[in-house]
CSV table of C-alpha atoms in Angstrom, one decimal:
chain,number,residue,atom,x,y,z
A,142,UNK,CA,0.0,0.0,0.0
A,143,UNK,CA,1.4,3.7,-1.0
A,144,UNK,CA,1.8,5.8,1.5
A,145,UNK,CA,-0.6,8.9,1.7
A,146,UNK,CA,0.5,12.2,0.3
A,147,UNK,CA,2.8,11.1,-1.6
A,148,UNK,CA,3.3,12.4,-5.0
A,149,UNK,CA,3.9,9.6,-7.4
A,150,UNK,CA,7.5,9.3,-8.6
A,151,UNK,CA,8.8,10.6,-5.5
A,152,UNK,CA,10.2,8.1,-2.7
A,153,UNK,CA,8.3,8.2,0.5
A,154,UNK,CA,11.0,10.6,2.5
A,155,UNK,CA,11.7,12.9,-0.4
A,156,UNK,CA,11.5,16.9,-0.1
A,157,UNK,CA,10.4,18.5,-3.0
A,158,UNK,CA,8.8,22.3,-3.9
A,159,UNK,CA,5.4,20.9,-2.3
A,160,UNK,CA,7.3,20.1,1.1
A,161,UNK,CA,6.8,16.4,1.5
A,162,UNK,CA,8.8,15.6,4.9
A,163,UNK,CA,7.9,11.9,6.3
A,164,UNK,CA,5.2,11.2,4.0
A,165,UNK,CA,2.8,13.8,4.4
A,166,UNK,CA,2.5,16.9,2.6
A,167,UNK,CA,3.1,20.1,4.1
A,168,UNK,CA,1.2,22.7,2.5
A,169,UNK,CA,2.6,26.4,3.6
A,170,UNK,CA,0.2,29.5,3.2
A,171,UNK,CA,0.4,31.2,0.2
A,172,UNK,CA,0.6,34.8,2.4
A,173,UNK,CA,0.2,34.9,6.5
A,174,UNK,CA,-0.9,37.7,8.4
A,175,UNK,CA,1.2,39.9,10.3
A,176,UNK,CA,0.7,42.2,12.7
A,177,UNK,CA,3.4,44.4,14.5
A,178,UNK,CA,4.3,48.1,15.7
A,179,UNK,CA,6.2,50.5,13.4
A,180,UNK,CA,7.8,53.6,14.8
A,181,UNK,CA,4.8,53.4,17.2
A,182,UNK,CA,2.0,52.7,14.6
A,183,UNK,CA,0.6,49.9,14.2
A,184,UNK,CA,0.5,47.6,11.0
A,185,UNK,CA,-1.3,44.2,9.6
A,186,UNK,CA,-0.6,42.9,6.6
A,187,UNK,CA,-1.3,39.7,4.7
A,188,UNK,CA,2.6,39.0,3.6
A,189,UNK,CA,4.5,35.6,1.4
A,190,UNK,CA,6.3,34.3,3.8
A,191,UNK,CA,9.5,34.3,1.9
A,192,UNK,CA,9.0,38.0,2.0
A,193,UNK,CA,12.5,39.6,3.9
A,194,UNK,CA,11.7,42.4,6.6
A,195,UNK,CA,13.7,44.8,4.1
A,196,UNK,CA,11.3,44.6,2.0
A,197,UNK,CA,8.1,44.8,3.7
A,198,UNK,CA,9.4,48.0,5.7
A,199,UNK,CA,10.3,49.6,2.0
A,200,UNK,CA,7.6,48.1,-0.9
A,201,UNK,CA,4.8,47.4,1.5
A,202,UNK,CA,4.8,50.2,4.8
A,203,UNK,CA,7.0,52.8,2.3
A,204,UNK,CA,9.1,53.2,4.7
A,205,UNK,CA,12.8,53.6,2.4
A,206,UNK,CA,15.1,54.7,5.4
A,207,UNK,CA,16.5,51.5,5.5
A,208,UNK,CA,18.3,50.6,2.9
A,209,UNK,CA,19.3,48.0,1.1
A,210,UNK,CA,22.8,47.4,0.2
A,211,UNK,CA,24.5,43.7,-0.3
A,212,UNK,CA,21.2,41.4,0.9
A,213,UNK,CA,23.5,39.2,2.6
A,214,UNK,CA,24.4,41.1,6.0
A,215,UNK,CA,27.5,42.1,5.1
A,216,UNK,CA,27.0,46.0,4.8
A,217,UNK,CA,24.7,47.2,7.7
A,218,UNK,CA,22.5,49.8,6.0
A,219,UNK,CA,19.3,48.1,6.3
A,220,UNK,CA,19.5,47.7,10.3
A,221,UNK,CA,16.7,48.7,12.3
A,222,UNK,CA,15.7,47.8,15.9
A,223,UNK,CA,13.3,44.9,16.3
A,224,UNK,CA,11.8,44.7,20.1
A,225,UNK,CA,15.1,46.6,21.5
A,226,UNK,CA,17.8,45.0,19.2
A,227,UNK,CA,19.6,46.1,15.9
A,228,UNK,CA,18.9,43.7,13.5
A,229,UNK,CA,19.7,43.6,9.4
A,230,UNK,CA,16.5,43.7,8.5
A,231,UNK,CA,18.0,41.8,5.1
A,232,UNK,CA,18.3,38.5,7.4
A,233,UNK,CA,14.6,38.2,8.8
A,234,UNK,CA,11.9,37.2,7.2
A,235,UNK,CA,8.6,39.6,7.5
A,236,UNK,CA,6.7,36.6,9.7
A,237,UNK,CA,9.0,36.5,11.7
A,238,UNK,CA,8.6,40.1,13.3
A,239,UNK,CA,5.4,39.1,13.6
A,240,UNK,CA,3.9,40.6,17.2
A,241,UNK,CA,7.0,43.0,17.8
A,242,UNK,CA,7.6,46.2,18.2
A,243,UNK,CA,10.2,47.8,15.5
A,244,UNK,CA,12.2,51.5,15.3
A,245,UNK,CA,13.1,52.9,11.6
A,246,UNK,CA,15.4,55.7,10.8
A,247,UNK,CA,12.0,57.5,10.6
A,248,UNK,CA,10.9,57.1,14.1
A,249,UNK,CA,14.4,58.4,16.0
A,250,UNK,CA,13.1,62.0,15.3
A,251,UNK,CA,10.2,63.1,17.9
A,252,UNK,CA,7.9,66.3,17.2
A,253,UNK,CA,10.2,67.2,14.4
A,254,UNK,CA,13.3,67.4,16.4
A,255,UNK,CA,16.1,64.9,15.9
A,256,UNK,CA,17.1,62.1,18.2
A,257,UNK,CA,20.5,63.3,19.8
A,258,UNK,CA,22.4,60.4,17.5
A,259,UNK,CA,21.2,62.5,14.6
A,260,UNK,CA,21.9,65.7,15.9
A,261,UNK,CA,25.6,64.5,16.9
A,262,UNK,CA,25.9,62.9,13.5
A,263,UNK,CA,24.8,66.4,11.8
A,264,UNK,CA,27.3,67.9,13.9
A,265,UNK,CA,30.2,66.1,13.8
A,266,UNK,CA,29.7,65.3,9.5
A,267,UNK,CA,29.6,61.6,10.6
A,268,UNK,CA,27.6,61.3,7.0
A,269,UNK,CA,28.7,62.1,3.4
A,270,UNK,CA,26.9,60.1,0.9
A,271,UNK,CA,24.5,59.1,3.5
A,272,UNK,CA,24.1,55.8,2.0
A,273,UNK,CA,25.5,54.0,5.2
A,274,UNK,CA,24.0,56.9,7.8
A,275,UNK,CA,20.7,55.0,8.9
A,276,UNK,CA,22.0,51.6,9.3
A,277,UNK,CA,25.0,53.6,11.2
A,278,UNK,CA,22.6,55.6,13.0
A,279,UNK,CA,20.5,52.4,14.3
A,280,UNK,CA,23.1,50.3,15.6
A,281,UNK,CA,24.5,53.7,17.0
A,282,UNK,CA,21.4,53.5,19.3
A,283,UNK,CA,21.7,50.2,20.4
A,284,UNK,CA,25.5,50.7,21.3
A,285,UNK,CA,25.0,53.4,23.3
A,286,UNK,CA,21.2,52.1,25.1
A,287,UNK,CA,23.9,49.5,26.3
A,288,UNK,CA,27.2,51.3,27.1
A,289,UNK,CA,26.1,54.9,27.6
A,290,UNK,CA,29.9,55.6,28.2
A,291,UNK,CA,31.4,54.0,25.3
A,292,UNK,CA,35.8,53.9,24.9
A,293,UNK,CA,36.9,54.8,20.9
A,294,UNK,CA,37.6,51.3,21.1
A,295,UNK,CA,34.4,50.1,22.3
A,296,UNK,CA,32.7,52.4,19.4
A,297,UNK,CA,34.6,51.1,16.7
A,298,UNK,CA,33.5,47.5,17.7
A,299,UNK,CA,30.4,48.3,18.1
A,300,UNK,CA,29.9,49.7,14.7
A,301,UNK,CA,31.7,47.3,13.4
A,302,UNK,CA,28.6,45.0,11.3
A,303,UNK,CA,28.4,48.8,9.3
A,304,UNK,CA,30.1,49.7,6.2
A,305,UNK,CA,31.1,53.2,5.4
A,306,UNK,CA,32.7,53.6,1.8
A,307,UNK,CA,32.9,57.4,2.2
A,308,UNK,CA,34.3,58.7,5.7
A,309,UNK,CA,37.0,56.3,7.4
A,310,UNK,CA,35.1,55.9,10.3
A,311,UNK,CA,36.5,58.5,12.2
A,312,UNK,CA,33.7,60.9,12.3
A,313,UNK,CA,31.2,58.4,12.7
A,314,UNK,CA,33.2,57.7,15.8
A,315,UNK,CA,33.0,61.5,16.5
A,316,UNK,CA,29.5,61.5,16.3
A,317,UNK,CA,28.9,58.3,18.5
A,318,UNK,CA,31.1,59.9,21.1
A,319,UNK,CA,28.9,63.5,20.8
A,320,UNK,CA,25.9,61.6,21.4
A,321,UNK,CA,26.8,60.3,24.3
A,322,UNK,CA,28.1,63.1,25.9
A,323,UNK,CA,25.0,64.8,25.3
């Protein structure tokens, strides 16, 4: 007797595109639902699964602060905070922010007036192209929620996962140390 939910052709414990695992078909969702907190608004979408975090926070929410750079972690600029963390939003799938809360580039800024990361990188020209700035800027935040104080050292570790083509680093340090004197 054949197994149930197997296609025919294919041996019993075979994966294939319709995720047969064990000899029962595993159907995923063609879209889920998602529901989480954006810069303090909430959102619910019906996403693909497969759909990257990236992508939802630029094609679906327009939100295009983060950007995105190499797709494979490597570069930093799409990093935003998810439930108190800097993350690459280019490694997380959509689904899986599912229920949390998440901080753009957009939502540093309060009542129009810049978060004191944004003022200190204004200040100090810790951005010339830009390209690298919100990725910089988020991870920034997360540094400095942690170690207040932060040593040049401890900066330039920190900031490490982010690359800048453009400055040298130096006055992205400047601007790290600004913010947290201020």
């Amino acid at each position: 007797m054949k197994p149930q939910g197997v296609s025919p052709g294919l041996p019993p414990h075979t994966a294939s595109n319709f995720g047969i695992f064990s000899n029962r078909r595993v159907f995923l969702p063609m879209t889920q639902t998602i529901n989480l907190t954006i810069n303090g608004t909430s959102y619910s979408h019906e996403v693909e699964p497969r759909l990257l975090l990236i992508h939802y926070l630029r094609e679906v929410v327009g939100l295009t602060g983060p950007h995105i750079g190499c797709e494979t972690s490597l570069c930093g600029a799409c990093t935003v905070e998810v439930n108190g963390k800097a993350v690459k939003s280019c490694t997380m799938f959509a689904v899986q922010a599912n229920g949390a809360s998440l901080l753009t580039i957009e939502g540093m800024a309060v009542d129009g007036k810049l978060h004191k990361i944004q003022e200190a990188f204004w200040n100090e020209h810790g951005a010339q192209c830009g390209f690298c700035t919100p990725g910089m800027i988020m991870t920034s935040k997360q540094l400095l929620d942690r170690n207040p104080h932060p040593t040049e050292s401890e900066i330039r570790h920190g900031i490490e996962g982010n690359v800048c083509r453009c400055t040298g680093y130096q006055h992205i340090v400047n601007a790290v140390k600004a913010a947290a004197r201020a």
